[in-house]
Amino acid sequence: MHPTPAPPPRAARGREIASLAAFDRVAAERGSLAGYRVQAVDLTDRTSALLRLDTADAVFLGCPMAPEAAARVRAAGALVFPPVPGLPFDPYRGRPYTPEELFASLEEGYEATPDARAHAWFRRTTGDGDVFASMLRAIHDDAVSDALDEILDGCRVVGVMGGHATERGSVEYAGAARLGRSLARAGFTVATGGGPGAMEAANLGAYAAPFADSMLEEALVLLAKAPSFRPSVTEWARAGFEVRSRRPGGGISVGIPTWFYGHEPPNPFAAHIAKYFANATREDGLLARSTAGVVFLPGAAGTVQEIFDNATPNYYESRGEPRPMVLVDRDHWTRELPAWPLLRSLAAGRALESRIALVDSIDEAPDALLRLGG
């Protein structure tokens, strides 16, 4: 007979175990795994614990364990979803990715990295319509969303949207980096689409926030040697990691990229990378988590879509009161791609009207965001 354990915390997140240290802590403090969810933790060295602990109603998601341990926890009432062999990613992962994780083996070239291999798997499996593969993608993306929510809990998140075409070494790139730095220094968590261009620049700025201003200037010069991820993602990424190696311990920000756009590698400056297979889930999730507002830098079709994806819940107030929206570059958003007149017309007479702004330069964006209530 096992002693009746104290019930695990009622909140679902309090029942999640995503590291070996957390497993050991729960085992020692509670003496039971009943009702817990264990995500992607290698338990091959915890057989003795699994043979004695109560695992009723527990769920093990992709946790390697000895055969006798797996048989015992199943017999005790647990559900066991074994690891899926041969995948270049873990569908049950309990944390966002890190740049080091996605770019492992970069010294052999980008094609050898987990990021490139996951994209190759995605391309191959979406072409053949395999229902098992689509299920794995859905499980992965849901796990990433859950992990991202845990990271951002309590944060004031500002989304920075912009195109991937902005090159390192350009005035626009430097401006986006200053924006990310200003937002991070003001206490916001910067979240971007996680790719190159303006997205990378904003993550770089947040990374540079704890350092003296000269650090960002030095980084911009170094990065300009590899201005674009074309033609070589390898050289582009190596330049980014060189900046990180020269100045380790930068500020924290979030990147939310997708394998749907295989031509866009993740940038190495976001501390937490929530990479998705489903682009629609990724875009909606990025905007929904930008609780303190969104800054829209000049971009093309993707950025236009993001403006109105964000405007819709603000218009209907389906996420509560409207969140600030700041569009940067008056000429771009009124003449080249006139999204601003439409946004202003939509907002007229509604609560949204007091939460939108159009500014001429990137340097005006932080003040505009604060003025709107960010």
Coordinates of N, CA, C and O in Angstrom, one line a residue, residues 124-256:
R124 N 9.0 17.6 -46.6 CA 8.8 16.2 -47.1 C 7.5 15.7 -46.6 O 6.7 15.0 -47.4
T125 N 7.1 15.9 -45.4 CA 5.9 15.3 -44.8 C 4.6 16.1 -45.2 O 3.5 15.5 -45.3
T126 N 4.7 17.4 -45.5 CA 3.5 18.1 -45.9 C 3.2 17.7 -47.4 O 2.1 17.8 -47.8
G127 N 4.2 17.3 -48.1 CA 4.0 16.9 -49.5 C 3.3 15.5 -49.6 O 2.5 15.3 -50.6
D128 N 3.5 14.6 -48.7 CA 3.0 13.3 -48.8 C 1.6 13.1 -48.0 O 1.0 12.1 -48.1
G129 N 1.2 14.1 -47.3 CA -0.1 14.1 -46.6 C -0.2 13.1 -45.5 O -1.3 12.6 -45.2
D130 N 0.9 12.7 -44.9 CA 0.9 11.7 -43.8 C 0.1 12.2 -42.6 O 0.6 13.2 -42.0
V131 N -1.0 11.6 -42.2 CA -1.7 12.0 -41.1 C -0.9 11.9 -39.8 O -1.1 12.7 -38.8
F132 N 0.0 10.9 -39.7 CA 0.8 10.8 -38.5 C 1.7 12.0 -38.3 O 1.9 12.6 -37.3
A133 N 2.3 12.5 -39.5 CA 3.2 13.6 -39.4 C 2.4 14.9 -39.1 O 2.9 15.7 -38.3
S134 N 1.2 15.0 -39.6 CA 0.4 16.2 -39.3 C 0.0 16.2 -37.8 O 0.0 17.3 -37.2
M135 N -0.2 15.1 -37.2 CA -0.5 15.0 -35.8 C 0.7 15.4 -35.0 O 0.6 16.1 -34.0
L136 N 1.9 14.9 -35.4 CA 3.2 15.3 -34.7 C 3.4 16.8 -34.8 O 3.8 17.4 -33.8
R137 N 3.1 17.4 -35.9 CA 3.3 18.9 -36.0 C 2.3 19.6 -35.1 O 2.7 20.6 -34.4
A138 N 1.1 19.1 -35.0 CA 0.1 19.8 -34.1 C 0.5 19.6 -32.6 O 0.4 20.6 -31.9
I139 N 1.0 18.4 -32.3 CA 1.4 18.2 -30.9 C 2.6 19.1 -30.6 O 2.7 19.8 -29.5
H140 N 3.6 19.2 -31.5 CA 4.7 20.1 -31.3 C 4.3 21.5 -31.1 O 4.8 22.2 -30.1
D141 N 3.5 22.0 -31.9 CA 3.1 23.4 -31.9 C 2.3 23.7 -30.6 O 2.5 24.8 -30.0
D142 N 1.5 22.8 -30.2 CA 0.8 23.0 -28.9 C 1.7 23.1 -27.7 O 1.6 23.9 -26.8
A143 N 2.7 22.2 -27.7 CA 3.7 22.1 -26.7 C 4.5 23.4 -26.6 O 4.8 24.0 -25.6
V144 N 4.9 23.9 -27.8 CA 5.6 25.2 -27.9 C 4.8 26.4 -27.3 O 5.3 27.2 -26.6
S145 N 3.5 26.4 -27.7 CA 2.6 27.4 -27.2 C 2.5 27.4 -25.7 O 2.6 28.4 -25.0
D146 N 2.4 26.2 -25.1 CA 2.3 26.1 -23.6 C 3.6 26.6 -23.0 O 3.6 27.3 -22.0
A147 N 4.8 26.2 -23.6 CA 6.1 26.6 -23.0 C 6.2 28.1 -23.1 O 6.7 28.8 -22.2
L148 N 5.8 28.7 -24.2 CA 5.9 30.2 -24.4 C 5.0 30.9 -23.4 O 5.5 31.9 -22.9
D149 N 3.8 30.4 -23.1 CA 3.0 31.1 -22.1 C 3.7 31.1 -20.8 O 3.5 32.0 -20.0
E150 N 4.3 30.0 -20.4 CA 5.0 30.0 -19.1 C 6.2 31.0 -19.1 O 6.4 31.6 -18.1
I151 N 6.9 31.1 -20.2 CA 8.0 32.1 -20.2 C 7.5 33.5 -20.1 O 8.1 34.4 -19.4
L152 N 6.3 33.8 -20.7 CA 5.8 35.2 -20.8 C 4.9 35.6 -19.7 O 4.4 36.7 -19.6
D153 N 4.6 34.6 -18.8 CA 3.6 34.9 -17.7 C 4.1 36.1 -16.9 O 5.2 36.2 -16.4
G154 N 3.2 37.1 -16.9 CA 3.5 38.3 -16.1 C 4.4 39.4 -16.8 O 4.6 40.5 -16.3
C155 N 4.8 39.1 -18.0 CA 5.6 40.1 -18.8 C 4.7 41.1 -19.5 O 3.6 40.8 -20.0
R156 N 5.3 42.3 -19.7 CA 4.7 43.3 -20.5 C 5.3 43.2 -21.9 O 6.4 43.6 -22.1
V157 N 4.6 42.6 -22.8 CA 5.2 42.2 -24.1 C 4.8 43.2 -25.2 O 3.6 43.5 -25.4
V158 N 5.8 43.7 -25.9 CA 5.6 44.5 -27.1 C 6.0 43.8 -28.3 O 7.2 43.3 -28.4
G159 N 5.1 43.6 -29.3 CA 5.5 43.0 -30.5 C 6.1 44.0 -31.5 O 5.7 45.1 -31.5
V160 N 7.2 43.6 -32.2 CA 7.8 44.4 -33.2 C 7.7 43.6 -34.5 O 8.3 42.6 -34.7
M161 N 6.9 44.2 -35.4 CA 6.7 43.5 -36.7 C 7.4 44.2 -37.8 O 7.4 45.5 -37.9
G162 N 8.0 43.5 -38.7 CA 8.7 44.1 -39.8 C 9.2 43.0 -40.8 O 9.2 41.8 -40.4
G163 N 9.6 43.4 -41.9 CA 10.0 42.5 -43.0 C 11.4 41.9 -42.8 O 12.2 42.4 -42.1
H164 N 11.6 40.7 -43.5 CA 12.8 40.0 -43.4 C 13.9 40.6 -44.4 O 15.0 40.2 -44.3
A165 N 13.5 41.5 -45.2 CA 14.4 42.0 -46.3 C 15.3 43.1 -45.8 O 16.3 43.5 -46.5
T166 N 15.1 43.7 -44.6 CA 15.9 44.8 -44.1 C 17.3 44.2 -43.8 O 17.5 43.3 -43.0
E167 N 18.3 44.8 -44.5 CA 19.7 44.2 -44.4 C 20.5 44.8 -43.2 O 20.3 46.0 -42.9
R168 N 21.3 44.0 -42.7 CA 22.3 44.4 -41.7 C 23.2 45.5 -42.4 O 23.5 45.4 -43.6
G169 N 23.5 46.5 -41.7 CA 24.3 47.6 -42.3 C 23.5 48.8 -42.8 O 24.0 49.8 -43.1
S170 N 22.2 48.6 -42.8 CA 21.3 49.6 -43.3 C 20.8 50.6 -42.2 O 20.9 50.2 -41.0
V171 N 20.4 51.8 -42.6 CA 19.9 52.7 -41.6 C 18.6 52.1 -40.9 O 18.4 52.3 -39.7
E172 N 17.8 51.4 -41.7 CA 16.6 50.8 -41.2 C 16.9 49.7 -40.1 O 16.2 49.6 -39.1
Y173 N 17.9 48.9 -40.4 CA 18.3 47.9 -39.5 C 18.7 48.5 -38.2 O 18.3 48.1 -37.1
A174 N 19.6 49.5 -38.2 CA 20.1 50.2 -37.0 C 18.9 50.8 -36.2 O 18.9 50.7 -35.0
G175 N 18.0 51.4 -37.0 CA 16.8 52.0 -36.3 C 16.0 51.0 -35.5 O 15.6 51.2 -34.4
A176 N 15.8 49.8 -36.2 CA 15.0 48.7 -35.5 C 15.7 48.2 -34.3 O 15.1 47.8 -33.3
A177 N 17.1 48.2 -34.4 CA 17.9 47.7 -33.2 C 17.8 48.7 -32.1 O 17.6 48.3 -30.9
R178 N 17.8 50.0 -32.4 CA 17.6 51.0 -31.3 C 16.2 50.9 -30.7 O 16.1 51.1 -29.5
L179 N 15.2 50.6 -31.5 CA 13.9 50.5 -31.0 C 13.8 49.3 -30.0 O 13.3 49.4 -28.9
G180 N 14.4 48.1 -30.4 CA 14.4 47.0 -29.5 C 15.1 47.3 -28.2 O 14.7 46.9 -27.1
R181 N 16.2 48.0 -28.3 CA 17.0 48.4 -27.1 C 16.2 49.3 -26.2 O 16.1 49.2 -25.0
S182 N 15.5 50.3 -26.8 CA 14.7 51.3 -26.0 C 13.6 50.6 -25.3 O 13.3 50.9 -24.1
L183 N 12.9 49.7 -26.0 CA 11.8 49.0 -25.4 C 12.2 48.1 -24.2 O 11.6 48.1 -23.2
A184 N 13.3 47.4 -24.4 CA 13.9 46.5 -23.4 C 14.3 47.3 -22.2 O 14.0 47.0 -21.0
R185 N 14.9 48.5 -22.4 CA 15.4 49.3 -21.3 C 14.2 50.0 -20.5 O 14.3 50.3 -19.4
A186 N 13.0 50.1 -21.2 CA 11.8 50.6 -20.6 C 11.1 49.5 -19.8 O 10.0 49.8 -19.3
G187 N 11.6 48.3 -19.8 CA 11.0 47.3 -19.0 C 10.0 46.4 -19.8 O 9.4 45.5 -19.2
F188 N 10.0 46.5 -21.1 CA 9.1 45.6 -22.0 C 9.9 44.4 -22.4 O 11.1 44.4 -22.5
T189 N 9.2 43.3 -22.6 CA 9.7 42.1 -23.3 C 9.5 42.3 -24.8 O 8.3 42.3 -25.2
V190 N 10.5 42.3 -25.6 CA 10.4 42.4 -27.0 C 10.1 41.1 -27.6 O 10.8 40.1 -27.3
A191 N 9.1 41.0 -28.4 CA 8.7 39.8 -29.2 C 8.6 40.1 -30.6 O 8.0 41.1 -31.0
T192 N 9.3 39.3 -31.4 CA 9.3 39.5 -32.9 C 8.9 38.2 -33.6 O 8.7 37.1 -33.0
G193 N 8.8 38.3 -34.9 CA 8.6 37.1 -35.7 C 9.8 36.1 -35.7 O 9.7 35.0 -36.3
G194 N 10.9 36.6 -35.1 CA 12.0 35.7 -34.9 C 12.9 35.4 -36.1 O 13.9 34.7 -36.0
G195 N 12.7 36.0 -37.2 CA 13.5 35.8 -38.4 C 14.5 36.8 -38.6 O 14.9 37.5 -37.7
P196 N 15.0 37.0 -39.8 CA 16.1 38.0 -40.1 C 15.5 39.3 -40.3 O 14.3 39.6 -40.0
G197 N 16.3 40.3 -40.8 CA 15.8 41.6 -41.1 C 15.5 42.4 -39.9 O 16.2 42.4 -38.9
A198 N 14.3 43.1 -40.0 CA 13.9 44.0 -38.9 C 13.6 43.2 -37.7 O 13.8 43.7 -36.6
M199 N 13.2 42.0 -37.9 CA 12.9 41.1 -36.7 C 14.2 40.9 -35.9 O 14.2 41.0 -34.7
E200 N 15.2 40.5 -36.6 CA 16.5 40.2 -36.0 C 17.0 41.5 -35.3 O 17.5 41.5 -34.2
A201 N 16.9 42.6 -36.0 CA 17.4 43.9 -35.4 C 16.7 44.2 -34.1 O 17.4 44.6 -33.1
A202 N 15.4 44.0 -34.0 CA 14.8 44.3 -32.7 C 15.2 43.3 -31.6 O 15.4 43.8 -30.5
N203 N 15.4 42.1 -31.9 CA 15.9 41.1 -31.0 C 17.4 41.5 -30.6 O 17.8 41.4 -29.4
L204 N 18.2 41.9 -31.6 CA 19.5 42.4 -31.3 C 19.5 43.5 -30.3 O 20.3 43.6 -29.3
G205 N 18.6 44.5 -30.5 CA 18.6 45.7 -29.6 C 18.2 45.3 -28.2 O 18.8 45.8 -27.3
A206 N 17.3 44.3 -28.1 CA 17.0 43.8 -26.7 C 18.2 43.1 -26.1 O 18.4 43.3 -24.9
Y207 N 18.9 42.4 -26.9 CA 20.1 41.7 -26.4 C 21.1 42.7 -25.9 O 21.8 42.5 -24.9
A208 N 21.2 43.8 -26.6 CA 22.2 44.9 -26.3 C 21.8 45.7 -25.1 O 22.7 46.5 -24.6
A209 N 20.6 45.7 -24.7 CA 20.1 46.6 -23.7 C 20.9 46.7 -22.4 O 21.1 47.8 -21.9
P210 N 21.4 45.6 -21.9 CA 22.1 45.7 -20.6 C 23.5 46.3 -20.7 O 24.1 46.7 -19.7
F211 N 24.0 46.4 -22.0 CA 25.4 46.9 -22.2 C 25.4 48.4 -22.4 O 24.4 49.1 -22.7
A212 N 26.6 49.0 -22.4 CA 26.8 50.4 -22.9 C 26.4 50.5 -24.3 O 26.4 49.6 -25.1
D213 N 26.0 51.8 -24.7 CA 25.5 52.0 -26.1 C 26.5 51.6 -27.1 O 26.1 51.2 -28.2
S214 N 27.8 51.7 -26.8 CA 28.8 51.3 -27.8 C 28.8 49.9 -28.2 O 29.2 49.5 -29.3
M215 N 28.2 49.0 -27.4 CA 28.1 47.6 -27.7 C 27.3 47.4 -29.0 O 27.7 46.6 -29.9
L216 N 26.2 48.1 -29.1 CA 25.3 47.9 -30.2 C 26.0 48.5 -31.5 O 25.9 47.9 -32.5
E217 N 26.7 49.6 -31.3 CA 27.4 50.1 -32.5 C 28.4 49.1 -33.0 O 28.6 48.9 -34.2
E218 N 29.2 48.5 -32.1 CA 30.2 47.5 -32.5 C 29.5 46.3 -33.2 O 30.0 45.8 -34.2
A219 N 28.4 45.9 -32.6 CA 27.7 44.8 -33.2 C 27.2 45.1 -34.6 O 27.3 44.2 -35.5
L220 N 26.7 46.3 -34.8 CA 26.2 46.6 -36.1 C 27.3 46.6 -37.2 O 27.1 46.1 -38.3
V221 N 28.5 47.0 -36.8 CA 29.6 47.0 -37.7 C 30.0 45.6 -38.1 O 30.2 45.2 -39.2
L222 N 30.0 44.7 -37.0 CA 30.4 43.3 -37.3 C 29.4 42.6 -38.1 O 29.8 41.9 -39.0
L223 N 28.1 42.8 -37.8 CA 27.1 42.1 -38.6 C 27.0 42.5 -40.0 O 26.6 41.8 -40.9
A224 N 27.4 43.8 -40.3 CA 27.3 44.3 -41.7 C 28.2 43.5 -42.6 O 28.0 43.6 -43.8
K225 N 29.1 42.7 -42.1 CA 30.0 41.9 -43.0 C 29.2 40.8 -43.6 O 29.6 40.2 -44.6
A226 N 28.1 40.4 -43.0 CA 27.2 39.4 -43.6 C 25.8 40.0 -43.6 O 24.9 39.7 -42.8
P227 N 25.5 40.9 -44.6 CA 24.3 41.7 -44.5 C 23.0 41.0 -44.7 O 22.0 41.4 -44.2
S228 N 23.0 39.8 -45.3 CA 21.8 39.1 -45.5 C 22.0 37.6 -45.3 O 23.1 37.1 -45.4
F229 N 20.9 36.9 -45.1 CA 21.0 35.4 -45.0 C 21.0 34.8 -46.4 O 21.2 33.6 -46.5
R230 N 21.0 35.6 -47.4 CA 21.2 35.1 -48.7 C 22.6 35.7 -49.2 O 22.8 36.9 -48.9
P231 N 23.4 35.0 -49.8 CA 23.2 33.6 -50.3 C 23.6 32.5 -49.2 O 23.4 31.3 -49.5
S232 N 24.1 32.9 -48.1 CA 24.7 31.9 -47.1 C 24.1 32.1 -45.8 O 24.4 33.1 -45.0
V233 N 23.1 31.3 -45.4 CA 22.6 31.3 -44.0 C 23.8 31.0 -43.0 O 23.8 31.6 -41.9
T234 N 24.7 30.2 -43.4 CA 25.8 29.8 -42.5 C 26.6 31.0 -42.1 O 26.9 31.2 -40.9
E235 N 27.0 31.8 -43.1 CA 27.9 33.0 -42.8 C 27.1 34.0 -42.0 O 27.6 34.7 -41.1
W236 N 25.8 34.2 -42.4 CA 24.9 35.1 -41.7 C 24.8 34.7 -40.2 O 24.9 35.6 -39.3
A237 N 24.5 33.4 -39.9 CA 24.4 33.0 -38.6 C 25.7 33.1 -37.8 O 25.7 33.4 -36.6
R238 N 26.8 32.7 -38.4 CA 28.1 32.8 -37.7 C 28.4 34.2 -37.3 O 28.9 34.4 -36.2
A239 N 28.1 35.2 -38.1 CA 28.3 36.6 -37.7 C 27.5 36.9 -36.4 O 28.0 37.6 -35.5
G240 N 26.3 36.4 -36.4 CA 25.4 36.7 -35.2 C 26.0 36.0 -33.9 O 26.1 36.6 -32.9
F241 N 26.5 34.8 -34.1 CA 27.0 34.1 -32.9 C 28.4 34.7 -32.5 O 28.8 34.6 -31.3
E242 N 29.1 35.3 -33.4 CA 30.3 36.0 -33.1 C 30.0 37.2 -32.2 O 30.7 37.4 -31.2
V243 N 28.9 37.9 -32.5 CA 28.5 39.0 -31.6 C 28.2 38.5 -30.2 O 28.6 39.1 -29.2
R244 N 27.5 37.4 -30.2 CA 27.1 36.8 -28.9 C 28.3 36.4 -28.1 O 28.4 36.5 -26.9
S245 N 29.3 35.8 -28.8 CA 30.5 35.3 -28.1 C 31.3 36.4 -27.5 O 32.0 36.3 -26.5
R246 N 31.4 37.5 -28.3 CA 32.1 38.7 -27.8 C 31.5 39.3 -26.6 O 32.2 39.9 -25.7
R247 N 30.1 39.3 -26.6 CA 29.4 40.0 -25.5 C 28.3 39.0 -25.0 O 27.1 39.1 -25.3
P248 N 28.7 38.0 -24.2 CA 27.7 37.0 -23.7 C 26.8 37.7 -22.6 O 27.2 38.7 -22.1
G249 N 25.7 37.0 -22.4 CA 24.9 37.5 -21.3 C 24.0 38.7 -21.6 O 23.8 39.5 -20.8
G250 N 23.6 38.7 -22.9 CA 22.7 39.9 -23.3 C 21.3 39.8 -22.7 O 20.9 38.9 -22.0
G251 N 20.5 40.8 -23.1 CA 19.1 40.9 -22.6 C 18.2 39.8 -23.2 O 18.5 39.2 -24.2
I252 N 17.1 39.6 -22.5 CA 16.2 38.6 -22.9 C 15.1 39.1 -23.9 O 14.5 40.2 -23.6
S253 N 14.8 38.4 -24.9 CA 13.7 38.7 -25.8 C 13.2 37.4 -26.4 O 13.8 36.3 -26.2
V254 N 12.1 37.5 -27.1 CA 11.4 36.3 -27.7 C 11.3 36.4 -29.2 O 11.1 37.5 -29.8
G255 N 11.6 35.3 -29.9 CA 11.4 35.2 -31.3 C 10.4 34.1 -31.6 O 10.4 33.0 -31.0
I256 N 9.4 34.4 -32.5 CA 8.4 33.4 -32.8 C 8.4 33.2 -34.3 O 7.5 33.7 -35.0

